[in-house]
Short mmCIF file of C-alpha atoms and ligand atoms in Angstrom, two decimals:
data_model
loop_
_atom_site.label_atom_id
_atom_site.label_comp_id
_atom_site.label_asym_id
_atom_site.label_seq_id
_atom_site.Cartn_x
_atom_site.Cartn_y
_atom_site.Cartn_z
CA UNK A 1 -112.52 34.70 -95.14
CA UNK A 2 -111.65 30.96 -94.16
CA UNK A 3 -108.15 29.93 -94.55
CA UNK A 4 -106.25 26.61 -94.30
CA UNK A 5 -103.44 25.84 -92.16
CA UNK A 6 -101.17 22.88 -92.57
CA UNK A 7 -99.17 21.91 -89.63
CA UNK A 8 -95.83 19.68 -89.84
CA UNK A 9 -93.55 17.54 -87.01
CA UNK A 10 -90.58 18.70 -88.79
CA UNK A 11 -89.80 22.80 -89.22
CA UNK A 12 -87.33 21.41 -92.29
CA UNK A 13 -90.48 19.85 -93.65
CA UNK A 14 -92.75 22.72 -93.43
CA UNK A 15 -90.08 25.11 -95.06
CA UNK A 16 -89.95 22.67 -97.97
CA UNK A 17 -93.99 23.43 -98.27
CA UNK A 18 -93.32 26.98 -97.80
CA UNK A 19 -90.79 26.85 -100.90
CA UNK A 20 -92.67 24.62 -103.13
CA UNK A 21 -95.79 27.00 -102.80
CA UNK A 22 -92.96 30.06 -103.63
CA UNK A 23 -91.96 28.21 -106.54
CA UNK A 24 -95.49 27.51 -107.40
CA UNK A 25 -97.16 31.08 -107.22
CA UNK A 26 -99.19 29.97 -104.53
CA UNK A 27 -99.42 32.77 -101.96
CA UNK A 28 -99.12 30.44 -98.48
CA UNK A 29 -96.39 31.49 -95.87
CA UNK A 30 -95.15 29.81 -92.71
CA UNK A 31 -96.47 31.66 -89.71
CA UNK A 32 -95.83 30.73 -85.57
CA UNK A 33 -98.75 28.06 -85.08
CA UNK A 34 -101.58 29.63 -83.03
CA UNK A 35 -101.59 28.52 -79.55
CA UNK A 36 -105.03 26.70 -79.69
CA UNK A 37 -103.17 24.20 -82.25
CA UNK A 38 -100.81 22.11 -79.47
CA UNK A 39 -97.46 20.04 -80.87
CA UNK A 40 -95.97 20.54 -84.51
CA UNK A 41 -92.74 22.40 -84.76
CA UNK A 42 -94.36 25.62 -84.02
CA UNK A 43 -94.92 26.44 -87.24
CA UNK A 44 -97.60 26.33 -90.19
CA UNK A 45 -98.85 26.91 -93.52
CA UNK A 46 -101.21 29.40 -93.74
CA UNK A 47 -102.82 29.20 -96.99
CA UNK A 48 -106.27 30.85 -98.71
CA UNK A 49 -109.11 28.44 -98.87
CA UNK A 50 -108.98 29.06 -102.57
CA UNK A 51 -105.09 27.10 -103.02
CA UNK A 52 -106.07 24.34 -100.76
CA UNK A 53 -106.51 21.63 -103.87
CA UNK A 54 -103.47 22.90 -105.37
CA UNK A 55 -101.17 22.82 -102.32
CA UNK A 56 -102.74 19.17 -101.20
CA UNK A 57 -101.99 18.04 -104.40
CA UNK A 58 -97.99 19.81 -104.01
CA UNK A 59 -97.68 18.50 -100.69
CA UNK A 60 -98.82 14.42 -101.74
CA UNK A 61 -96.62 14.78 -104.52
CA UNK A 62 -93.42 15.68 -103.04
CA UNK A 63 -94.07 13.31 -99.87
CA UNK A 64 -94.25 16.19 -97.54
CA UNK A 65 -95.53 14.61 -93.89
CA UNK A 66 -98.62 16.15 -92.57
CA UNK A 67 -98.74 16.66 -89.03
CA UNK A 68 -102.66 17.80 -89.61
CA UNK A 69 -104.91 20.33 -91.76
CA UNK A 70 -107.05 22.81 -90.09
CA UNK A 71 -109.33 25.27 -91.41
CA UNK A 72 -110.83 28.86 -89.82
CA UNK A 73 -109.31 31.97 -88.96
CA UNK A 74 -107.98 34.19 -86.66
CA UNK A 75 -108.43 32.01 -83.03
CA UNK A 76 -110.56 29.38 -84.31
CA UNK A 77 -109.24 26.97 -86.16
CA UNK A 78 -110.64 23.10 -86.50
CA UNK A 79 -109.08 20.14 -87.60
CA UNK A 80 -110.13 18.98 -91.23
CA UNK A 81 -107.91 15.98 -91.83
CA UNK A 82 -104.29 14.08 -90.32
CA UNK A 83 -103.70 12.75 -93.59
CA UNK A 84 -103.85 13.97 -97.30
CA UNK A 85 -103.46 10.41 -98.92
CA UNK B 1 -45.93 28.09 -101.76
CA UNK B 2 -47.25 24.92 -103.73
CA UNK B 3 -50.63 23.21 -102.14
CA UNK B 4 -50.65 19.90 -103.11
CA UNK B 5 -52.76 18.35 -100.04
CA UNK B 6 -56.19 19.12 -101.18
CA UNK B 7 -57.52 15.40 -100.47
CA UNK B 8 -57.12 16.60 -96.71
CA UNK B 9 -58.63 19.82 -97.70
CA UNK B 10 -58.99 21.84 -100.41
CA UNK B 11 -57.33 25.16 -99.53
CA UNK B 12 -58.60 28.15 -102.24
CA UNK B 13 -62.43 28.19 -102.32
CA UNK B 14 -64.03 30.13 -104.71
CA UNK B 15 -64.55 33.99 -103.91
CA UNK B 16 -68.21 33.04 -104.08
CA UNK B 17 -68.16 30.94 -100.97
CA UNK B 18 -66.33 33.14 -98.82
CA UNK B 19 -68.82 35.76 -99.75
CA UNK B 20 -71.43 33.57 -98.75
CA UNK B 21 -70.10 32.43 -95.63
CA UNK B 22 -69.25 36.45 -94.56
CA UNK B 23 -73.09 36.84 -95.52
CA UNK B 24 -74.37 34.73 -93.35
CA UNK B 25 -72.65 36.63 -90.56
CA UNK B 26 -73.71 40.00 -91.20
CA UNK B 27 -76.89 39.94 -89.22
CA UNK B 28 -80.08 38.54 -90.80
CA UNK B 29 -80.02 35.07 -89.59
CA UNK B 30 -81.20 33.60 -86.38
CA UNK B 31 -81.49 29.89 -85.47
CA UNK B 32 -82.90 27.77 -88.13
CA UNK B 33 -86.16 25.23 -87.00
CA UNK B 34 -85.95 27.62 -83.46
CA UNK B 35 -88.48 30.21 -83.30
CA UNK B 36 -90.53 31.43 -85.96
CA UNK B 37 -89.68 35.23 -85.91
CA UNK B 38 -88.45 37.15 -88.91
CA UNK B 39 -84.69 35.75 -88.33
CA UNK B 40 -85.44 32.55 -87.94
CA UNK B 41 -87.73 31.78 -90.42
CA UNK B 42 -85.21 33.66 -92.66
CA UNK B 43 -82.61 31.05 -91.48
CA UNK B 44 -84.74 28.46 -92.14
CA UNK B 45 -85.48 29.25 -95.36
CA UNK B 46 -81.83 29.91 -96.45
CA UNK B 47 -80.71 26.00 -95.03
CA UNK B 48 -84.42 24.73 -97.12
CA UNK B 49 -82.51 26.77 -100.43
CA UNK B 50 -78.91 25.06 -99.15
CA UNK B 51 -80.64 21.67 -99.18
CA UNK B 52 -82.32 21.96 -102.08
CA UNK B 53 -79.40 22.80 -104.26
CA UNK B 54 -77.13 20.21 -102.88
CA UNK B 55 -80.38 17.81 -103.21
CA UNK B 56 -80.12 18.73 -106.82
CA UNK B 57 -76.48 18.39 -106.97
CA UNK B 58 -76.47 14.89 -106.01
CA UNK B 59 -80.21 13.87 -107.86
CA UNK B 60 -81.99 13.10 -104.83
CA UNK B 61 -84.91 15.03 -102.81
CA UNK B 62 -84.30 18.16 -100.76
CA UNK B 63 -86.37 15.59 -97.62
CA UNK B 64 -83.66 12.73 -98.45
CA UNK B 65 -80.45 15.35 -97.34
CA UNK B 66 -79.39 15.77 -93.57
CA UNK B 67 -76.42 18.35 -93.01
CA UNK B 68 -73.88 17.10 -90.78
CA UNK B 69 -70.64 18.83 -90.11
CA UNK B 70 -68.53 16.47 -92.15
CA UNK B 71 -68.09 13.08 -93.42
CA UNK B 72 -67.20 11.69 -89.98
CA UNK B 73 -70.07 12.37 -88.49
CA UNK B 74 -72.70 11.64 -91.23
CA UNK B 75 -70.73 8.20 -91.46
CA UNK B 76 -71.29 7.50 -87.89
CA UNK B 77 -74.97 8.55 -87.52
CA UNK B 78 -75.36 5.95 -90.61
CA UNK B 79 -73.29 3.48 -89.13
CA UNK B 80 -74.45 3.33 -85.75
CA UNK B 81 -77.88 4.35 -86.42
CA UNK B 82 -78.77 2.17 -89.05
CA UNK B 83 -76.81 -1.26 -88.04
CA UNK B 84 -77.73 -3.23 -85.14
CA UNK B 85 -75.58 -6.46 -83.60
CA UNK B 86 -78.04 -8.87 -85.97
CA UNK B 87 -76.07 -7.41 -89.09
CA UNK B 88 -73.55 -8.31 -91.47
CA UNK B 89 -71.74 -6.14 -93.16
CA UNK B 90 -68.89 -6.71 -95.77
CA UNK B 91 -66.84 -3.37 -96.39
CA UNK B 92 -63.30 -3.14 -98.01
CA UNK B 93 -59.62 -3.12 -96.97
CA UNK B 94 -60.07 0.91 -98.86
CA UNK B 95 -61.51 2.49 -96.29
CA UNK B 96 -60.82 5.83 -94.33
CA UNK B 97 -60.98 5.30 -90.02
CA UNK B 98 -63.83 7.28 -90.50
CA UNK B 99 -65.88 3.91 -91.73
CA UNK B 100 -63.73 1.54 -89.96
CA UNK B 101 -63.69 2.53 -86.65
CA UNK B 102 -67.21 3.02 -86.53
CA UNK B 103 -67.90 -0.46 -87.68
CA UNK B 104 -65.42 -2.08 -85.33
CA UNK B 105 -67.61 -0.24 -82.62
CA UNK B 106 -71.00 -2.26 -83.99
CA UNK B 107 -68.50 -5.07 -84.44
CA UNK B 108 -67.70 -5.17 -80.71
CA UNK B 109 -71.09 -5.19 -79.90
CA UNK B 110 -71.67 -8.65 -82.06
CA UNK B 111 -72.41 -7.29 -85.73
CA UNK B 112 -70.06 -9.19 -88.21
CA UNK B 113 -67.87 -7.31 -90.24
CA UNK B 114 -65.91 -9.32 -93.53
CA UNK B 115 -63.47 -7.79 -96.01
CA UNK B 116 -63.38 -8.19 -99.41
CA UNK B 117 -59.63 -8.62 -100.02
CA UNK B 118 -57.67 -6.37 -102.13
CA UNK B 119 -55.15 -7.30 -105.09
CA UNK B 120 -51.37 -6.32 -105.67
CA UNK B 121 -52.49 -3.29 -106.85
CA UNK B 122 -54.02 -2.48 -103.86
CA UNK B 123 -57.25 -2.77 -105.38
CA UNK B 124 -60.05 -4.76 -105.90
CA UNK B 125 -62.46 -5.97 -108.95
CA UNK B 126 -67.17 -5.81 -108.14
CA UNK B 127 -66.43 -10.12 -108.96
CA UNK B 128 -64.47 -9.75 -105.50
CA UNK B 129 -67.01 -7.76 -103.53
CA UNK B 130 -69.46 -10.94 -104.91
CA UNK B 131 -67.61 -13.43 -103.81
CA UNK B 132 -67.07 -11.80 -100.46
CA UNK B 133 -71.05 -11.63 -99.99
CA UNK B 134 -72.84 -14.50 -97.18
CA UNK B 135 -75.65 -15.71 -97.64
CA UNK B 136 -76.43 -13.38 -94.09
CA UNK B 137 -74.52 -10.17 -95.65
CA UNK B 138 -77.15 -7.27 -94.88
CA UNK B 139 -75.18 -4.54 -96.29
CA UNK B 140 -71.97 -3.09 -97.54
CA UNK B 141 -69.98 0.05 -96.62
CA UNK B 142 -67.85 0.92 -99.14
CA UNK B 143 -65.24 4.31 -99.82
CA UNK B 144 -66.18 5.59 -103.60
CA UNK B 145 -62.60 7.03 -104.25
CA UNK B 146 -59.61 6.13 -102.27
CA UNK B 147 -58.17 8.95 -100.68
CA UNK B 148 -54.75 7.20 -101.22
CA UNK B 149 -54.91 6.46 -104.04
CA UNK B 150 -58.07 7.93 -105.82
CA UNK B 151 -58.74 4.61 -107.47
CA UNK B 152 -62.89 4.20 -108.15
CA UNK B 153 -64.96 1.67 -106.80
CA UNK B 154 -66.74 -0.16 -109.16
CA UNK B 155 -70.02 2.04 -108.29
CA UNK B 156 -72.55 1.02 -110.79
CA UNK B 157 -71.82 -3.03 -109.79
CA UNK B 158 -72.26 -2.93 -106.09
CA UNK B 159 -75.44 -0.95 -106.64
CA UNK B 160 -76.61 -3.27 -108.48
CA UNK B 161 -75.69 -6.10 -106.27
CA UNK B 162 -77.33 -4.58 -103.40
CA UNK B 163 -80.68 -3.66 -105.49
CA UNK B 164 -80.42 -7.46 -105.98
CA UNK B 165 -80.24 -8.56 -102.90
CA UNK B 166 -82.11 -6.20 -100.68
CA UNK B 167 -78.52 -5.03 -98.54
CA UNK B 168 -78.59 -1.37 -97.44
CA UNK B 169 -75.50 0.22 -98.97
CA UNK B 170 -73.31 2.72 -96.94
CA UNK B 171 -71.36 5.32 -99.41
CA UNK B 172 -68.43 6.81 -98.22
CA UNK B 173 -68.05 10.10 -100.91
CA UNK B 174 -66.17 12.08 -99.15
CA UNK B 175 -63.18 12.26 -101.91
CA UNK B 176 -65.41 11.22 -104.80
CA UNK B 177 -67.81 13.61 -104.38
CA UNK B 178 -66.79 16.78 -106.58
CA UNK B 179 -64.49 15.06 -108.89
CA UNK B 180 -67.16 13.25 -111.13
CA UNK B 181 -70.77 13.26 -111.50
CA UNK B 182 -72.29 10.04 -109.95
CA UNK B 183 -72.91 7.23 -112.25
CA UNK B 184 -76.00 6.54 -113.76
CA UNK B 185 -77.22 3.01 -111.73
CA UNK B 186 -79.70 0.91 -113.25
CA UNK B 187 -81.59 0.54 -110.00
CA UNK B 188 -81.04 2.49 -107.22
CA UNK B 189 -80.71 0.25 -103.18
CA UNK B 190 -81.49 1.61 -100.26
CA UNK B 191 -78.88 3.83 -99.14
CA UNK B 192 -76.92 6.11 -96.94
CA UNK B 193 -74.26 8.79 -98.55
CA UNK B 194 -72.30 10.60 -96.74
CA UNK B 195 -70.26 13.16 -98.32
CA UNK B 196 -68.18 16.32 -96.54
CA UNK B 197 -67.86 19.67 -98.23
CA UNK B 198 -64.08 20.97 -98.10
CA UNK B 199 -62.83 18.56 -100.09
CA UNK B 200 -63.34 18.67 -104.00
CA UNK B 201 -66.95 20.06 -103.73
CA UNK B 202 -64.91 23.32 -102.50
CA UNK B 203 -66.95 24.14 -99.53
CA UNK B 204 -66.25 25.13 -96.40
CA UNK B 205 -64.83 22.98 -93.59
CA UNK B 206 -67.52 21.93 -91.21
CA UNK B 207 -69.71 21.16 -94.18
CA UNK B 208 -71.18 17.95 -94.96
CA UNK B 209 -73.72 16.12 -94.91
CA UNK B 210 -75.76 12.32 -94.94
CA UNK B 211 -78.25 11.50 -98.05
CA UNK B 212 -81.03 8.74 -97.66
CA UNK B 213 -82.33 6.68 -100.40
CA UNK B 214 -85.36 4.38 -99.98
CA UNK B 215 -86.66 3.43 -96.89
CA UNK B 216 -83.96 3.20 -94.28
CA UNK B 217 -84.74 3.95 -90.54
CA UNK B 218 -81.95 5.42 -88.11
CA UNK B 219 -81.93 5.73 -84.73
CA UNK B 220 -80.42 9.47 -83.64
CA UNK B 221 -76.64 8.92 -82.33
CA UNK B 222 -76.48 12.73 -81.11
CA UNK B 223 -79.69 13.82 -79.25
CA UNK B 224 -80.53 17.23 -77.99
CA UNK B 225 -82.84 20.26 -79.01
CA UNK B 226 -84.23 19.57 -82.70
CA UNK B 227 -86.69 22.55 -82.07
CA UNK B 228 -90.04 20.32 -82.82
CA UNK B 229 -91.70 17.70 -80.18
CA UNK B 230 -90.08 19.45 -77.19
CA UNK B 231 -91.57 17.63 -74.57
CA UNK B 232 -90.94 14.03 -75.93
CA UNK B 233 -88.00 12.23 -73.95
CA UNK B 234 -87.12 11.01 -77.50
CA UNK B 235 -85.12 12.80 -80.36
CA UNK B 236 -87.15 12.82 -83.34
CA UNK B 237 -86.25 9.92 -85.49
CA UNK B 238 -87.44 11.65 -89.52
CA UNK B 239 -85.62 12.64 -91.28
CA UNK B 240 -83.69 14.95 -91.58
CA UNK B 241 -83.91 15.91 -87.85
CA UNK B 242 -82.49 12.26 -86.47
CA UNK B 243 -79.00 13.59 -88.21
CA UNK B 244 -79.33 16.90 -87.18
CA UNK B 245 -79.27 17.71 -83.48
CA UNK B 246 -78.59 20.99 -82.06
CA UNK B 247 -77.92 24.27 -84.10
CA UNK B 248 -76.80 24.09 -87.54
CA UNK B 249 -73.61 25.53 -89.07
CA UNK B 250 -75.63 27.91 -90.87
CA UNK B 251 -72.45 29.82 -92.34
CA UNK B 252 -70.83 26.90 -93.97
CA UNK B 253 -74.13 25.32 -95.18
CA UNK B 254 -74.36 28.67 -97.01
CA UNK B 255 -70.86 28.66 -98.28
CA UNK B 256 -70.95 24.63 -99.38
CA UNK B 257 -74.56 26.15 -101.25
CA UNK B 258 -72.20 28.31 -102.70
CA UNK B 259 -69.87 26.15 -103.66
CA UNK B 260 -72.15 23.62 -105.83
CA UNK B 261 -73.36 26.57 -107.62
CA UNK B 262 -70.34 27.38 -108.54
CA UNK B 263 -68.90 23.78 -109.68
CA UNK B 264 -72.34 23.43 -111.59
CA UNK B 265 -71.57 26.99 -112.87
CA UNK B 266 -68.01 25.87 -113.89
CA UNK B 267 -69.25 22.09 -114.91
CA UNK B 268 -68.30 19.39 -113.39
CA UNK B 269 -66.82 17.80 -116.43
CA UNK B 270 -64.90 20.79 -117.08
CA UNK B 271 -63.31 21.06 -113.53
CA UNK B 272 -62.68 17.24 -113.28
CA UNK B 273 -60.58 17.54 -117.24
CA UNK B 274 -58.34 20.04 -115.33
CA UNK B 275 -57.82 18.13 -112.37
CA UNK B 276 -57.41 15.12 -114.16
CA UNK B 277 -55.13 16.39 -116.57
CA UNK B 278 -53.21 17.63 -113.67
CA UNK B 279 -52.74 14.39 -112.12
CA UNK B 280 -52.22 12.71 -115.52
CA UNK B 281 -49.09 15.28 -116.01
CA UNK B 282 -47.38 14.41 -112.53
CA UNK B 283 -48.26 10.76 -113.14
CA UNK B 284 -46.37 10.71 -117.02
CA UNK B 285 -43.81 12.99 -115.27
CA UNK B 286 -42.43 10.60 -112.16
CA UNK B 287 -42.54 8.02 -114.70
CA UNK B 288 -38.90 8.14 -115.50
CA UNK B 289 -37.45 8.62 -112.16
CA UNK B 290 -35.49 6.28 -110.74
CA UNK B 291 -36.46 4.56 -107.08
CA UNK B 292 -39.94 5.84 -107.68
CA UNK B 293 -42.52 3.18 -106.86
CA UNK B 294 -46.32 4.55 -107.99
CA UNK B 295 -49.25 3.41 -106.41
CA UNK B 296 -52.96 2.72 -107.73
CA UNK B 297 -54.57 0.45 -110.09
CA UNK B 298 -56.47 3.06 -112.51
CA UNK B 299 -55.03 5.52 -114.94
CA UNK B 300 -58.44 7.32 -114.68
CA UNK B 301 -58.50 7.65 -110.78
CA UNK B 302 -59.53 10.42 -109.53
CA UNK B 303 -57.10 13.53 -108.49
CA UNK B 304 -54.93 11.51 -106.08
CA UNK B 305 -51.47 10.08 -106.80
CA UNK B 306 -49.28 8.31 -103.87
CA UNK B 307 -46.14 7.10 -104.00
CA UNK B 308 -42.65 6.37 -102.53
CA UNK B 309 -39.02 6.83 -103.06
CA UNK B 310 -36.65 3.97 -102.88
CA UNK B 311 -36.72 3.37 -99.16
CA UNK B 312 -37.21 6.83 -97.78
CA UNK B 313 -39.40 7.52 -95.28
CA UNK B 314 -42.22 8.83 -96.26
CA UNK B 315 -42.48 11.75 -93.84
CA UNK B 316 -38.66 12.52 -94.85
CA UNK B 317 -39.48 13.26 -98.60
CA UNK B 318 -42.39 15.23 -97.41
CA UNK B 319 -40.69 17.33 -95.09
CA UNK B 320 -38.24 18.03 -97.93
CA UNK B 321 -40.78 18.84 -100.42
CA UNK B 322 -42.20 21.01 -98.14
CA UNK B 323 -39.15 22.81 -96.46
CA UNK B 324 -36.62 22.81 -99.56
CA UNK B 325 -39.05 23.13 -102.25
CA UNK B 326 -42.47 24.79 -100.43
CA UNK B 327 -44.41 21.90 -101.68
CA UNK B 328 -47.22 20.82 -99.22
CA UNK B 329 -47.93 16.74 -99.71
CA UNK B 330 -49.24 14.37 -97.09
CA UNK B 331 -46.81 11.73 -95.98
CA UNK B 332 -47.97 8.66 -93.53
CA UNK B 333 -50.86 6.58 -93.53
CA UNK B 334 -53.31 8.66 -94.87
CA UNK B 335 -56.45 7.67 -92.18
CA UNK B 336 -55.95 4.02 -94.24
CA UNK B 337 -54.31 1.76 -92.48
CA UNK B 338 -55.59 -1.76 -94.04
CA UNK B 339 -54.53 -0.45 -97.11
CA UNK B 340 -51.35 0.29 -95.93
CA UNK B 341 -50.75 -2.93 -94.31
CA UNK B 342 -51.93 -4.60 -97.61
CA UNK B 343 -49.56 -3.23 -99.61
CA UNK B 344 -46.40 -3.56 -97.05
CA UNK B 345 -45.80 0.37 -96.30
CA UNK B 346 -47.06 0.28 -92.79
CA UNK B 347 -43.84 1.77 -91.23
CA UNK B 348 -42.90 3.87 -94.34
CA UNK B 349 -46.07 5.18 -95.34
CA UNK B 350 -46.66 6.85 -98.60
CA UNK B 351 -46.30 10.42 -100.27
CA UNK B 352 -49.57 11.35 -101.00
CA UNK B 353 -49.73 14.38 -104.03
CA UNK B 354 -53.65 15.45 -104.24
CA UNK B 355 -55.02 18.31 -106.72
CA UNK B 356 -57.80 21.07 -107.24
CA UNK B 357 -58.74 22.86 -109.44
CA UNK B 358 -56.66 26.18 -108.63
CA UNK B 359 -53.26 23.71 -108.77
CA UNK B 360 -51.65 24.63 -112.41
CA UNK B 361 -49.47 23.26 -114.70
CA UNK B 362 -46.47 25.31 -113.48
CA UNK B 363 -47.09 23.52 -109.88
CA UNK B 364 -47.06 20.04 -111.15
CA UNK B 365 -43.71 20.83 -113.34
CA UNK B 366 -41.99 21.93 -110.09
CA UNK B 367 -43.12 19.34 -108.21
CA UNK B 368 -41.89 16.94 -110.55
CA UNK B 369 -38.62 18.88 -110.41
CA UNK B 370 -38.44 18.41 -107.17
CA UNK B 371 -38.84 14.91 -106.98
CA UNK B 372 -36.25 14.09 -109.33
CA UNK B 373 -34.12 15.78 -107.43
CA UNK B 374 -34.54 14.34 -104.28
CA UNK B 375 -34.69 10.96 -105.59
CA UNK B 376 -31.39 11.00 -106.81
CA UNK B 377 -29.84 11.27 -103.35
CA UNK B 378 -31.62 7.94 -103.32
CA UNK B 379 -29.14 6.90 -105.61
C1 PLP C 401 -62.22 8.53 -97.80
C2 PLP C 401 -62.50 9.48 -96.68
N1 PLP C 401 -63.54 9.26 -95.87
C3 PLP C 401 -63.84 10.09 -94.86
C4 PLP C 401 -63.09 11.22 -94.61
C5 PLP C 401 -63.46 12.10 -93.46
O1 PLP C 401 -63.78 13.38 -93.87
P1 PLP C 401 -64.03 14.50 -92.76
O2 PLP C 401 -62.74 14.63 -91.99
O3 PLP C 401 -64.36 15.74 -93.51
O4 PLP C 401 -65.11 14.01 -91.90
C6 PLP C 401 -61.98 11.49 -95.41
C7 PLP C 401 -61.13 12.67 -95.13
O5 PLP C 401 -59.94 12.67 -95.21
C8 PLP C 401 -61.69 10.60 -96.48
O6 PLP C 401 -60.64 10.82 -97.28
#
């Protein structure tokens, strides 16, 4: 099943994505970034395909910087989009 | 033993925050923002929950609040990270080192510096901060509550001024913050806060932190590992990571968490009756006694009283207090020197009396006791 994976510059910033989804219902969790993905803070979103409206829409919202969105699974994962605005 | 120095500190927390800090120590939290293994991530997510409540605390969002381990140092990042030589900044003659010396620093290096002047009182009215303004004023750094004194800056006004005129304002809250809630501003400027949290927010000391509003850029003053963009030469500069280099005080983030729980818990306007109505009690009490010279220009300051007897050294009465009657006060010059030039008591100094929350009535009585007493061998 595809997933999406949201990637941050700032660990602080992804935990605030992390909690908002919590608070939301939405079942995302951080996870280590896979090593394909390079920079970040070395961590990410990992969210079903299913949430992805409802977490952009979170994430634009609350200001939350987006380092970039990928999509896939597993060890493949491509890049979708830098920017959710 | 009778505290009575909790503007330097406050020294009973509630049982909630020690239980918090001890918590954090028992084993289930790694580095925050380093790693992303069970502990850490578990770390991380108990600062995001420590930002976010103090976020809420003081109205702003959990993104807009850096933790820094005190007043001092969130001053200082804001100071020298957001000011450049091209500046000019008009601050008061109320402040704490802790803004001064930092802006004599950026002053050295060419940014101008004015003072808005202060009254007999020792104080000063928002008309004066106007008239103090330059056509070239880009900001002003100003001290909410005197920590001599606890007199209130006229909040709301210089807000407003600065909304007006486009000048960053730099908040010193470190006393204020606690006591009162903020008040409500019409328009909010762009702004730095920096506020410390074992003071009267009750936390533990080597809390603190630095709040953003609007769009203000900073350069980092303290670079090192921010666990994100590891090979860049650079420190990050977003916030929150430009204010927060190197490992977090994870323990007393959790405890000052704990601590605006609690005052929320309690209510703020509920704590601040008490400690006003502590202050109010010493305040009607010294009235009477002879050679006692109060300072302060509000009745409704916040829970700070200074003072002096006759000519007495300041230290002298405090040492007295402390070793004849086991009351703890702060003598000397309080970190405030240009208020303590203004005002003439630059070699006496002043008795400084400050309050929490856990002070009582019986405290204050004795205390006033004791003053009478040692002001009559002023006689
Ligand atoms: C007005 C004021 N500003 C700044 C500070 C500095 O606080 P900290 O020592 O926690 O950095 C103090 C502390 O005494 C203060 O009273």
């Amino acid at each position: 099943m595809s997933q999406l994976l949201y990637t941050f510059s700032s660990s602080h910033t992804a935990m605030e994505a992390e909690l908002l989804c919590e608070d939301a219902g939405h079942p995302c969790r951080l996870i280590p970034l896979p090593s394909m993905i390079s920079a970040g803070c070395g961590l990410a979103l990992l969210c079903p395909d299913a949430y992805g409206a409802a977490v952009n829409h979170l994430l634009t919202t609350h200001r939350l910087h987006l380092e970039g969105l990928y999509q896939g699974g597993g060890k493949t994962w491509e890049k979708v989009c830098h920017d959710l605005s | 033993m009778i505290y009575l120095d909790q503007s330097a500190t406050s020294l009973k927390k509630p049982a909630e925050v020690a239980r918090a800090v001890y918590q954090a120590l028992t084993g289930t939290l790694g580095n925050p923002a380093r790693g992303a293994h069970q502990a850490a991530l578990e770390a991380l997510k108990a600062v995001g929950r420590a930002r976010r409540s103090l976020a809420d605390f003081f109205g702003v969002g959990p993104m807009d609040l850096a933790f820094t381990p005190n007043a001092t140092y969130a001053l200082n990042i804001a100071i020298k990270g957001a000011l450049s030589k091209k500046d000019r900044v008009l601050t008061t003659r109320l402040e704490h080192n802790s803004m001064l010396r930092p802006l004599y620093e950026m002053q050295a290096q060419g940014m101008a510096l004015d003072f808005v002047p202060l009254n007999k009182q020792g104080f000063y009215h928002w008309a004066d901060v106007r008239s103090a303004l330059r056509p070239d004023t880009t900001a002003i750094a100003v001290n909410a509550m005197s920590n001599v004194t606890g007199d209130i800056a006229p909040l709301p006004e210089i807000a407003e001024l600065c909304f007006k005129r486009d000048l960053l304002l730099i908040l010193d809250l470190s006393q204020y913050a606690g006591t009162r809630p903020l008040p409500v501003m019409k328009n909010h400027p762009r702004a730095l806060i920096a506020f410390t949290g074992h003071k009267s927010l009750y936390g533990p000391q080597g809390s603190g932190g630095l709040i953003r509003r609007g769009p203000v850029t900073l350069r980092p003053l303290i670079t090192g590992g921010s666990g994100v963009l590891s090979f860049s030469h650079t420190h990050p500069d977003s916030f929150p990571e430009v204010c927060e280099a190197g490992t977090l005080n994870v323990p007393a983030i959790l405890g000052l968490e704990a601590a605006v729980k609690w005052l929320t818990r309690q209510g703020l306007m509920h704590v601040q009756e008490q400690v006003d109505a502590l202050r109010l009690q010493l305040m009607e009490g010294i009235q009477s006694i002879p050679h006692l010279k109060v300072y302060g220009a509000q009745r409704d300051a916040g829970p700070v009283a200074a003072f002096n007897i006759a000519g007495m050294d300041s230290g002298a009465v405090s040492q007295l207090l402390d070793e004849q009657y086991g009351i703890m006060t702060r003598p000397g010059a309080h970190c405030a020197p240009l208020w303590h030039e203004a005002m003439g008591t630059r070699e006496q100094g002043a008795v400084r009396f400050s309050f929490s929350c856990f002070n009582t009535q019986e405290e204050i009585d004795m205390a006033i006791a004791a003053l009478r007493a040692i002001a009559k061998t002023a006689d």
